[in-house]
Amino acid sequence: MESHHKWNDYFRSHREFILATLFEPDRVHTAAGDVLCEVDGKLVKVRTLVDEIEQQTRGQATLPETWEFDFARRVVAQAARLGRFEREALMTFARYSPRDLPRLSQEAHEAVVTASQALYAEPICQR
């Protein structure tokens, strides 16, 4: 009986996300976070999955731009392993998609170059 309720909740969360996407754009982000997706044999909400990805990303980067790129890259990689609606919900809730990666990569690279120049450049002599 519990399995029946679990899958009922699963499909209901998908339906709510689809309806919000079509008719209630102001609710899309919230509905996306409530979508249930199957990860490693367990059903978890997208918002929980995003929290887990965020935890995995913490400490991996010292610059905000490199952290953002790493987080987005992890979101996109996880999304690729999900079904169609789960993938859309994850990318909607996290606010990243594969289209964002080139820009975020460039921004991260520029931040690293700028930080490196600031750390290792010759000091500016003031007179």
mmCIF file of N, CA and C in Angstrom:
data_model
loop_
_atom_site.group_PDB
_atom_site.id
_atom_site.type_symbol
_atom_site.label_atom_id
_atom_site.label_comp_id
_atom_site.label_asym_id
_atom_site.label_seq_id
_atom_site.Cartn_x
_atom_site.Cartn_y
_atom_site.Cartn_z
ATOM 1 N N MET A 1 0.819 -1.192 0.000
ATOM 2 C CA MET A 1 0.000 0.000 0.000
ATOM 3 C C MET A 1 0.866 1.261 0.000
ATOM 4 N N GLU A 2 1.954 1.243 0.774
ATOM 5 C CA GLU A 2 2.813 2.421 0.840
ATOM 6 C C GLU A 2 3.415 2.732 -0.524
ATOM 7 N N SER A 3 3.772 1.714 -1.273
ATOM 8 C CA SER A 3 4.340 1.912 -2.606
ATOM 9 C C SER A 3 3.353 2.654 -3.502
ATOM 10 N N HIS A 4 2.076 2.322 -3.380
ATOM 11 C CA HIS A 4 1.037 2.990 -4.161
ATOM 12 C C HIS A 4 1.013 4.488 -3.845
ATOM 13 N N HIS A 5 1.075 4.845 -2.555
ATOM 14 C CA HIS A 5 1.057 6.255 -2.158
ATOM 15 C C HIS A 5 2.318 6.976 -2.621
ATOM 16 N N LYS A 6 3.440 6.272 -2.552
ATOM 17 C CA LYS A 6 4.706 6.869 -2.970
ATOM 18 C C LYS A 6 4.647 7.268 -4.439
ATOM 19 N N TRP A 7 4.176 6.366 -5.280
ATOM 20 C CA TRP A 7 4.114 6.673 -6.714
ATOM 21 C C TRP A 7 3.001 7.665 -7.035
ATOM 22 N N ASN A 8 1.937 7.638 -6.242
ATOM 23 C CA ASN A 8 0.878 8.632 -6.403
ATOM 24 C C ASN A 8 1.445 10.034 -6.145
ATOM 25 N N ASP A 9 2.230 10.168 -5.074
ATOM 26 C CA ASP A 9 2.878 11.449 -4.769
ATOM 27 C C ASP A 9 3.862 11.840 -5.870
ATOM 28 N N TYR A 10 4.575 10.854 -6.390
ATOM 29 C CA TYR A 10 5.549 11.091 -7.462
ATOM 30 C C TYR A 10 4.861 11.719 -8.677
ATOM 31 N N PHE A 11 3.799 11.087 -9.146
ATOM 32 C CA PHE A 11 3.111 11.596 -10.335
ATOM 33 C C PHE A 11 2.361 12.904 -10.055
ATOM 34 N N ARG A 12 1.857 13.072 -8.845
ATOM 35 C CA ARG A 12 1.189 14.320 -8.481
ATOM 36 C C ARG A 12 2.187 15.482 -8.520
ATOM 37 N N SER A 13 3.396 15.253 -8.038
ATOM 38 C CA SER A 13 4.400 16.326 -8.053
ATOM 39 C C SER A 13 4.760 16.717 -9.481
ATOM 40 N N HIS A 14 4.804 15.735 -10.372
ATOM 41 C CA HIS A 14 5.077 16.026 -11.788
ATOM 42 C C HIS A 14 3.925 16.827 -12.395
ATOM 43 N N ARG A 15 2.708 16.416 -12.085
ATOM 44 C CA ARG A 15 1.538 17.113 -12.612
ATOM 45 C C ARG A 15 1.519 18.569 -12.149
ATOM 46 N N GLU A 16 1.795 18.798 -10.873
ATOM 47 C CA GLU A 16 1.801 20.163 -10.339
ATOM 48 C C GLU A 16 2.852 21.021 -11.037
ATOM 49 N N PHE A 17 4.013 20.450 -11.303
ATOM 50 C CA PHE A 17 5.073 21.194 -11.989
ATOM 51 C C PHE A 17 4.660 21.524 -13.421
ATOM 52 N N ILE A 18 4.093 20.564 -14.117
ATOM 53 C CA ILE A 18 3.663 20.786 -15.505
ATOM 54 C C ILE A 18 2.577 21.858 -15.558
ATOM 55 N N LEU A 19 1.598 21.771 -14.661
ATOM 56 C CA LEU A 19 0.524 22.770 -14.639
ATOM 57 C C LEU A 19 1.061 24.163 -14.301
ATOM 58 N N ALA A 20 1.982 24.231 -13.353
ATOM 59 C CA ALA A 20 2.571 25.533 -13.013
ATOM 60 C C ALA A 20 3.343 26.092 -14.201
ATOM 61 N N THR A 21 4.051 25.236 -14.912
ATOM 62 C CA THR A 21 4.806 25.673 -16.088
ATOM 63 C C THR A 21 3.872 26.250 -17.144
ATOM 64 N N LEU A 22 2.738 25.612 -17.326
ATOM 65 C CA LEU A 22 1.802 26.043 -18.363
ATOM 66 C C LEU A 22 0.948 27.240 -17.962
ATOM 67 N N PHE A 23 0.491 27.262 -16.704
ATOM 68 C CA PHE A 23 -0.536 28.232 -16.331
ATOM 69 C C PHE A 23 -0.195 29.165 -15.172
ATOM 70 N N GLU A 24 0.825 28.860 -14.401
ATOM 71 C CA GLU A 24 1.136 29.674 -13.222
ATOM 72 C C GLU A 24 2.636 29.944 -13.128
ATOM 73 N N PRO A 25 3.167 30.798 -13.982
ATOM 74 C CA PRO A 25 4.611 31.032 -14.001
ATOM 75 C C PRO A 25 5.188 31.497 -12.661
ATOM 76 N N ASP A 26 4.374 32.163 -11.843
ATOM 77 C CA ASP A 26 4.875 32.620 -10.547
ATOM 78 C C ASP A 26 5.061 31.471 -9.552
ATOM 79 N N ARG A 27 4.499 30.310 -9.841
ATOM 80 C CA ARG A 27 4.632 29.137 -8.962
ATOM 81 C C ARG A 27 5.636 28.106 -9.473
ATOM 82 N N VAL A 28 6.220 28.333 -10.619
ATOM 83 C CA VAL A 28 7.070 27.316 -11.248
ATOM 84 C C VAL A 28 8.244 26.932 -10.356
ATOM 85 N N HIS A 29 8.935 27.907 -9.790
ATOM 86 C CA HIS A 29 10.114 27.603 -8.978
ATOM 87 C C HIS A 29 9.738 26.737 -7.776
ATOM 88 N N THR A 30 8.687 27.107 -7.065
ATOM 89 C CA THR A 30 8.242 26.331 -5.907
ATOM 90 C C THR A 30 7.798 24.937 -6.319
ATOM 91 N N ALA A 31 7.009 24.851 -7.383
ATOM 92 C CA ALA A 31 6.541 23.541 -7.862
ATOM 93 C C ALA A 31 7.717 22.678 -8.302
ATOM 94 N N ALA A 32 8.721 23.280 -8.921
ATOM 95 C CA ALA A 32 9.900 22.523 -9.361
ATOM 96 C C ALA A 32 10.625 21.922 -8.161
ATOM 97 N N GLY A 33 10.732 22.673 -7.085
ATOM 98 C CA GLY A 33 11.401 22.166 -5.890
ATOM 99 C C GLY A 33 10.671 21.013 -5.238
ATOM 100 N N ASP A 34 9.363 20.931 -5.450
ATOM 101 C CA ASP A 34 8.556 19.864 -4.849
ATOM 102 C C ASP A 34 8.461 18.608 -5.708
ATOM 103 N N VAL A 35 9.019 18.637 -6.906
ATOM 104 C CA VAL A 35 8.969 17.456 -7.779
ATOM 105 C C VAL A 35 9.781 16.334 -7.148
ATOM 106 N N LEU A 36 9.188 15.157 -7.107
ATOM 107 C CA LEU A 36 9.897 13.978 -6.624
ATOM 108 C C LEU A 36 10.662 13.351 -7.779
ATOM 109 N N CYS A 37 11.906 12.978 -7.512
ATOM 110 C CA CYS A 37 12.696 12.303 -8.535
ATOM 111 C C CYS A 37 13.384 11.096 -7.902
ATOM 112 N N GLU A 38 13.654 10.118 -8.733
ATOM 113 C CA GLU A 38 14.287 8.897 -8.247
ATOM 114 C C GLU A 38 15.794 9.009 -8.422
ATOM 115 N N VAL A 39 16.494 8.951 -7.295
ATOM 116 C CA VAL A 39 17.952 9.031 -7.290
ATOM 117 C C VAL A 39 18.477 7.890 -6.426
ATOM 118 N N ASP A 40 19.307 7.063 -7.009
ATOM 119 C CA ASP A 40 19.879 5.913 -6.293
ATOM 120 C C ASP A 40 18.799 5.052 -5.637
ATOM 121 N N GLY A 41 17.697 4.861 -6.330
ATOM 122 C CA GLY A 41 16.625 4.000 -5.853
ATOM 123 C C GLY A 41 15.709 4.627 -4.817
ATOM 124 N N LYS A 42 15.927 5.910 -4.492
ATOM 125 C CA LYS A 42 15.084 6.590 -3.510
ATOM 126 C C LYS A 42 14.375 7.757 -4.179
ATOM 127 N N LEU A 43 13.174 8.060 -3.700
ATOM 128 C CA LEU A 43 12.465 9.252 -4.168
ATOM 129 C C LEU A 43 12.828 10.417 -3.259
ATOM 130 N N VAL A 44 13.335 11.481 -3.861
ATOM 131 C CA VAL A 44 13.686 12.686 -3.114
ATOM 132 C C VAL A 44 13.123 13.895 -3.841
ATOM 133 N N LYS A 45 12.832 14.934 -3.073
ATOM 134 C CA LYS A 45 12.382 16.179 -3.693
ATOM 135 C C LYS A 45 13.568 16.846 -4.379
ATOM 136 N N VAL A 46 13.265 17.557 -5.448
ATOM 137 C CA VAL A 46 14.302 18.284 -6.178
ATOM 138 C C VAL A 46 15.029 19.240 -5.238
ATOM 139 N N ARG A 47 14.308 19.921 -4.345
ATOM 140 C CA ARG A 47 14.964 20.871 -3.435
ATOM 141 C C ARG A 47 15.976 20.159 -2.535
ATOM 142 N N THR A 48 15.689 18.927 -2.140
ATOM 143 C CA THR A 48 16.628 18.145 -1.339
ATOM 144 C C THR A 48 17.845 17.770 -2.172
ATOM 145 N N LEU A 49 17.610 17.396 -3.415
ATOM 146 C CA LEU A 49 18.704 17.058 -4.321
ATOM 147 C C LEU A 49 19.615 18.265 -4.542
ATOM 148 N N VAL A 50 19.035 19.440 -4.712
ATOM 149 C CA VAL A 50 19.837 20.661 -4.888
ATOM 150 C C VAL A 50 20.652 20.941 -3.623
ATOM 151 N N ASP A 51 20.057 20.738 -2.450
ATOM 152 C CA ASP A 51 20.803 20.912 -1.197
ATOM 153 C C ASP A 51 21.989 19.954 -1.132
ATOM 154 N N GLU A 52 21.780 18.706 -1.557
ATOM 155 C CA GLU A 52 22.862 17.720 -1.561
ATOM 156 C C GLU A 52 23.974 18.131 -2.525
ATOM 157 N N ILE A 53 23.600 18.609 -3.696
ATOM 158 C CA ILE A 53 24.600 19.066 -4.671
ATOM 159 C C ILE A 53 25.363 20.258 -4.100
ATOM 160 N N GLU A 54 24.653 21.142 -3.433
ATOM 161 C CA GLU A 54 25.294 22.306 -2.815
ATOM 162 C C GLU A 54 26.293 21.866 -1.746
ATOM 163 N N GLN A 55 25.925 20.883 -0.941
ATOM 164 C CA GLN A 55 26.835 20.365 0.085
ATOM 165 C C GLN A 55 28.086 19.757 -0.544
ATOM 166 N N GLN A 56 27.920 19.044 -1.651
ATOM 167 C CA GLN A 56 29.065 18.446 -2.346
ATOM 168 C C GLN A 56 29.978 19.521 -2.921
ATOM 169 N N THR A 57 29.420 20.658 -3.264
ATOM 170 C CA THR A 57 30.180 21.730 -3.905
ATOM 171 C C THR A 57 30.920 22.578 -2.878
ATOM 172 N N ARG A 58 30.415 22.652 -1.665
ATOM 173 C CA ARG A 58 31.051 23.483 -0.627
ATOM 174 C C ARG A 58 32.497 23.071 -0.440
ATOM 175 N N GLY A 59 33.344 24.065 -0.296
ATOM 176 C CA GLY A 59 34.750 23.802 -0.056
ATOM 177 C C GLY A 59 35.541 23.439 -1.298
ATOM 178 N N GLN A 60 34.866 23.302 -2.419
ATOM 179 C CA GLN A 60 35.550 22.921 -3.649
ATOM 180 C C GLN A 60 36.119 24.123 -4.384
ATOM 181 N N ALA A 61 35.698 25.305 -4.033
ATOM 182 C CA ALA A 61 36.156 26.493 -4.745
ATOM 183 C C ALA A 61 36.253 27.655 -3.766
ATOM 184 N N THR A 62 37.238 28.497 -3.989
ATOM 185 C CA THR A 62 37.421 29.623 -3.089
ATOM 186 C C THR A 62 36.865 30.920 -3.653
ATOM 187 N N LEU A 63 36.687 30.990 -4.942
ATOM 188 C CA LEU A 63 36.128 32.181 -5.573
ATOM 189 C C LEU A 63 34.654 31.945 -5.869
ATOM 190 N N PRO A 64 33.799 32.942 -5.664
ATOM 191 C CA PRO A 64 32.368 32.755 -5.943
ATOM 192 C C PRO A 64 32.098 32.277 -7.374
ATOM 193 N N GLU A 65 32.846 32.800 -8.331
ATOM 194 C CA GLU A 65 32.619 32.422 -9.729
ATOM 195 C C GLU A 65 32.987 30.965 -9.993
ATOM 196 N N THR A 66 34.051 30.483 -9.366
ATOM 197 C CA THR A 66 34.421 29.076 -9.577
ATOM 198 C C THR A 66 33.448 28.154 -8.853
ATOM 199 N N TRP A 67 32.966 28.604 -7.675
ATOM 200 C CA TRP A 67 31.961 27.812 -6.968
ATOM 201 C C TRP A 67 30.689 27.715 -7.799
ATOM 202 N N GLU A 68 30.251 28.841 -8.356
ATOM 203 C CA GLU A 68 29.020 28.853 -9.149
ATOM 204 C C GLU A 68 29.144 27.936 -10.365
ATOM 205 N N PHE A 69 30.287 27.979 -11.037
ATOM 206 C CA PHE A 69 30.485 27.111 -12.194
ATOM 207 C C PHE A 69 30.473 25.645 -11.773
ATOM 208 N N ASP A 70 31.154 25.312 -10.683
ATOM 209 C CA ASP A 70 31.191 23.925 -10.221
ATOM 210 C C ASP A 70 29.794 23.449 -9.832
ATOM 211 N N PHE A 71 29.040 24.287 -9.139
ATOM 212 C CA PHE A 71 27.676 23.937 -8.747
ATOM 213 C C PHE A 71 26.808 23.703 -9.981
ATOM 214 N N ALA A 72 26.848 24.629 -10.930
ATOM 215 C CA ALA A 72 26.046 24.497 -12.155
ATOM 216 C C ALA A 72 26.441 23.245 -12.927
ATOM 217 N N ARG A 73 27.736 22.963 -12.993
ATOM 218 C CA ARG A 73 28.219 21.769 -13.692
ATOM 219 C C ARG A 73 27.668 20.500 -13.031
ATOM 220 N N ARG A 74 27.652 20.480 -11.714
ATOM 221 C CA ARG A 74 27.120 19.320 -10.981
ATOM 222 C C ARG A 74 25.607 19.185 -11.184
ATOM 223 N N VAL A 75 24.900 20.311 -11.196
ATOM 224 C CA VAL A 75 23.448 20.285 -11.439
ATOM 225 C C VAL A 75 23.166 19.700 -12.815
ATOM 226 N N VAL A 76 23.871 20.182 -13.826
ATOM 227 C CA VAL A 76 23.655 19.710 -15.199
ATOM 228 C C VAL A 76 24.012 18.231 -15.318
ATOM 229 N N ALA A 77 25.085 17.804 -14.665
ATOM 230 C CA ALA A 77 25.475 16.387 -14.712
ATOM 231 C C ALA A 77 24.409 15.509 -14.058
ATOM 232 N N GLN A 78 23.884 15.946 -12.914
ATOM 233 C CA GLN A 78 22.822 15.179 -12.248
ATOM 234 C C GLN A 78 21.557 15.176 -13.095
ATOM 235 N N ALA A 79 21.231 16.308 -13.687
ATOM 236 C CA ALA A 79 20.027 16.408 -14.518
ATOM 237 C C ALA A 79 20.089 15.435 -15.686
ATOM 238 N N ALA A 80 21.272 15.220 -16.221
ATOM 239 C CA ALA A 80 21.426 14.306 -17.361
ATOM 240 C C ALA A 80 21.067 12.871 -16.993
ATOM 241 N N ARG A 81 21.087 12.552 -15.704
ATOM 242 C CA ARG A 81 20.771 11.186 -15.256
ATOM 243 C C ARG A 81 19.306 11.018 -14.866
ATOM 244 N N LEU A 82 18.509 12.064 -15.035
ATOM 245 C CA LEU A 82 17.103 12.016 -14.631
ATOM 246 C C LEU A 82 16.187 11.927 -15.842
ATOM 247 N N GLY A 83 14.928 11.636 -15.569
ATOM 248 C CA GLY A 83 13.917 11.637 -16.616
ATOM 249 C C GLY A 83 13.593 13.054 -17.058
ATOM 250 N N ARG A 84 12.820 13.170 -18.104
ATOM 251 C CA ARG A 84 12.549 14.467 -18.739
ATOM 252 C C ARG A 84 11.997 15.523 -17.778
ATOM 253 N N PHE A 85 10.919 15.215 -17.078
ATOM 254 C CA PHE A 85 10.298 16.211 -16.205
ATOM 255 C C PHE A 85 11.148 16.463 -14.963
ATOM 256 N N GLU A 86 11.786 15.415 -14.457
ATOM 257 C CA GLU A 86 12.681 15.578 -13.317
ATOM 258 C C GLU A 86 13.852 16.483 -13.695
ATOM 259 N N ARG A 87 14.389 16.269 -14.882
ATOM 260 C CA ARG A 87 15.508 17.079 -15.388
ATOM 261 C C ARG A 87 15.095 18.552 -15.483
ATOM 262 N N GLU A 88 13.931 18.795 -16.083
ATOM 263 C CA GLU A 88 13.439 20.172 -16.210
ATOM 264 C C GLU A 88 13.210 20.806 -14.842
ATOM 265 N N ALA A 89 12.641 20.031 -13.921
ATOM 266 C CA ALA A 89 12.383 20.558 -12.577
ATOM 267 C C ALA A 89 13.690 20.903 -11.867
ATOM 268 N N LEU A 90 14.681 20.040 -11.972
ATOM 269 C CA LEU A 90 15.973 20.298 -11.329
ATOM 270 C C LEU A 90 16.624 21.557 -11.888
ATOM 271 N N MET A 91 16.660 21.675 -13.195
ATOM 272 C CA MET A 91 17.298 22.847 -13.798
ATOM 273 C C MET A 91 16.497 24.122 -13.518
ATOM 274 N N THR A 92 15.172 24.006 -13.458
ATOM 275 C CA THR A 92 14.338 25.163 -13.131
ATOM 276 C C THR A 92 14.577 25.603 -11.697
ATOM 277 N N PHE A 93 14.584 24.647 -10.778
ATOM 278 C CA PHE A 93 14.756 24.992 -9.367
ATOM 279 C C PHE A 93 16.157 25.530 -9.087
ATOM 280 N N ALA A 94 17.170 24.909 -9.678
ATOM 281 C CA ALA A 94 18.554 25.347 -9.459
ATOM 282 C C ALA A 94 18.896 26.592 -10.270
ATOM 283 N N ARG A 95 18.086 26.857 -11.282
ATOM 284 C CA ARG A 95 18.267 28.017 -12.173
ATOM 285 C C ARG A 95 19.534 27.927 -13.019
ATOM 286 N N TYR A 96 19.890 26.701 -13.421
ATOM 287 C CA TYR A 96 21.019 26.491 -14.324
ATOM 288 C C TYR A 96 20.635 25.468 -15.377
ATOM 289 N N SER A 97 21.235 25.605 -16.553
ATOM 290 C CA SER A 97 21.031 24.643 -17.633
ATOM 291 C C SER A 97 22.348 24.508 -18.391
ATOM 292 N N PRO A 98 22.430 23.544 -19.295
ATOM 293 C CA PRO A 98 23.665 23.397 -20.080
ATOM 294 C C PRO A 98 24.040 24.674 -20.840
ATOM 295 N N ARG A 99 23.059 25.465 -21.213
ATOM 296 C CA ARG A 99 23.350 26.718 -21.936
ATOM 297 C C ARG A 99 24.153 27.702 -21.093
ATOM 298 N N ASP A 100 24.068 27.595 -19.772
ATOM 299 C CA ASP A 100 24.770 28.521 -18.885
ATOM 300 C C ASP A 100 26.246 28.175 -18.695
ATOM 301 N N LEU A 101 26.621 26.931 -18.955
ATOM 302 C CA LEU A 101 27.971 26.489 -18.621
ATOM 303 C C LEU A 101 29.087 27.246 -19.333
ATOM 304 N N PRO A 102 28.993 27.522 -20.641
ATOM 305 C CA PRO A 102 30.087 28.274 -21.271
ATOM 306 C C PRO A 102 30.306 29.654 -20.638
ATOM 307 N N ARG A 103 29.231 30.369 -20.364
ATOM 308 C CA ARG A 103 29.351 31.696 -19.747
ATOM 309 C C ARG A 103 29.945 31.587 -18.350
ATOM 310 N N LEU A 104 29.446 30.633 -17.559
ATOM 311 C CA LEU A 104 29.945 30.468 -16.196
ATOM 312 C C LEU A 104 31.404 30.029 -16.190
ATOM 313 N N SER A 105 31.774 29.193 -17.139
ATOM 314 C CA SER A 105 33.167 28.765 -17.261
ATOM 315 C C SER A 105 34.067 29.958 -17.560
ATOM 316 N N GLN A 106 33.635 30.798 -18.473
ATOM 317 C CA GLN A 106 34.414 31.991 -18.825
ATOM 318 C C GLN A 106 34.544 32.930 -17.625
ATOM 319 N N GLU A 107 33.443 33.138 -16.915
ATOM 320 C CA GLU A 107 33.482 34.010 -15.738
ATOM 321 C C GLU A 107 34.407 33.444 -14.664
ATOM 322 N N ALA A 108 34.373 32.124 -14.464
ATOM 323 C CA ALA A 108 35.255 31.490 -13.482
ATOM 324 C C ALA A 108 36.713 31.646 -13.894
ATOM 325 N N HIS A 109 36.984 31.430 -15.170
ATOM 326 C CA HIS A 109 38.355 31.577 -15.677
ATOM 327 C C HIS A 109 38.854 33.008 -15.463
ATOM 328 N N GLU A 110 38.035 33.975 -15.802
ATOM 329 C CA GLU A 110 38.421 35.380 -15.634
ATOM 330 C C GLU A 110 38.666 35.714 -14.162
ATOM 331 N N ALA A 111 37.860 35.166 -13.274
ATOM 332 C CA ALA A 111 38.039 35.417 -11.842
ATOM 333 C C ALA A 111 39.352 34.818 -11.344
ATOM 334 N N VAL A 112 39.688 33.625 -11.830
ATOM 335 C CA VAL A 112 40.947 32.986 -11.437
ATOM 336 C C VAL A 112 42.133 33.800 -11.945
ATOM 337 N N VAL A 113 42.069 34.245 -13.182
ATOM 338 C CA VAL A 113 43.153 35.056 -13.754
ATOM 339 C C VAL A 113 43.308 36.355 -12.967
ATOM 340 N N THR A 114 42.203 37.017 -12.682
ATOM 341 C CA THR A 114 42.245 38.273 -11.932
ATOM 342 C C THR A 114 42.829 38.058 -10.536
ATOM 343 N N ALA A 115 42.393 37.004 -9.859
ATOM 344 C CA ALA A 115 42.905 36.712 -8.518
ATOM 345 C C ALA A 115 44.393 36.381 -8.568
ATOM 346 N N SER A 116 44.786 35.616 -9.551
ATOM 347 C CA SER A 116 46.198 35.257 -9.702
ATOM 348 C C SER A 116 47.049 36.496 -9.945
ATOM 349 N N GLN A 117 46.579 37.367 -10.805
ATOM 350 C CA GLN A 117 47.313 38.606 -11.076
ATOM 351 C C GLN A 117 47.401 39.471 -9.821
ATOM 352 N N ALA A 118 46.327 39.510 -9.059
ATOM 353 C CA ALA A 118 46.330 40.311 -7.834
ATOM 354 C C ALA A 118 47.298 39.743 -6.798
ATOM 355 N N LEU A 119 47.400 38.420 -6.747
ATOM 356 C CA LEU A 119 48.282 37.788 -5.766
ATOM 357 C C LEU A 119 49.751 37.837 -6.160
ATOM 358 N N TYR A 120 50.033 37.636 -7.436
ATOM 359 C CA TYR A 120 51.414 37.434 -7.856
ATOM 360 C C TYR A 120 51.995 38.558 -8.699
ATOM 361 N N ALA A 121 51.238 39.609 -8.941
ATOM 362 C CA ALA A 121 51.736 40.725 -9.746
ATOM 363 C C ALA A 121 52.722 41.551 -8.924
ATOM 364 N N GLU A 122 53.530 42.280 -9.624
ATOM 365 C CA GLU A 122 54.485 43.162 -8.962
ATOM 366 C C GLU A 122 53.713 44.234 -8.192
ATOM 367 N N PRO A 123 54.178 44.570 -7.005
ATOM 368 C CA PRO A 123 53.493 45.625 -6.260
ATOM 369 C C PRO A 123 53.603 46.962 -6.988
ATOM 370 N N ILE A 124 52.573 47.744 -6.854
ATOM 371 C CA ILE A 124 52.545 49.062 -7.481
ATOM 372 C C ILE A 124 53.275 50.035 -6.557
ATOM 373 N N CYS A 125 54.282 50.681 -7.094
ATOM 374 C CA CYS A 125 55.039 51.659 -6.304
ATOM 375 C C CYS A 125 54.322 52.997 -6.333
ATOM 376 N N GLN A 126 54.099 53.535 -5.160
ATOM 377 C CA GLN A 126 53.479 54.855 -5.090
ATOM 378 C C GLN A 126 54.537 55.868 -4.691
ATOM 379 N N ARG A 127 54.482 57.037 -5.298
ATOM 380 C CA ARG A 127 55.459 58.089 -4.981
ATOM 381 C C ARG A 127 54.779 59.276 -4.415
#
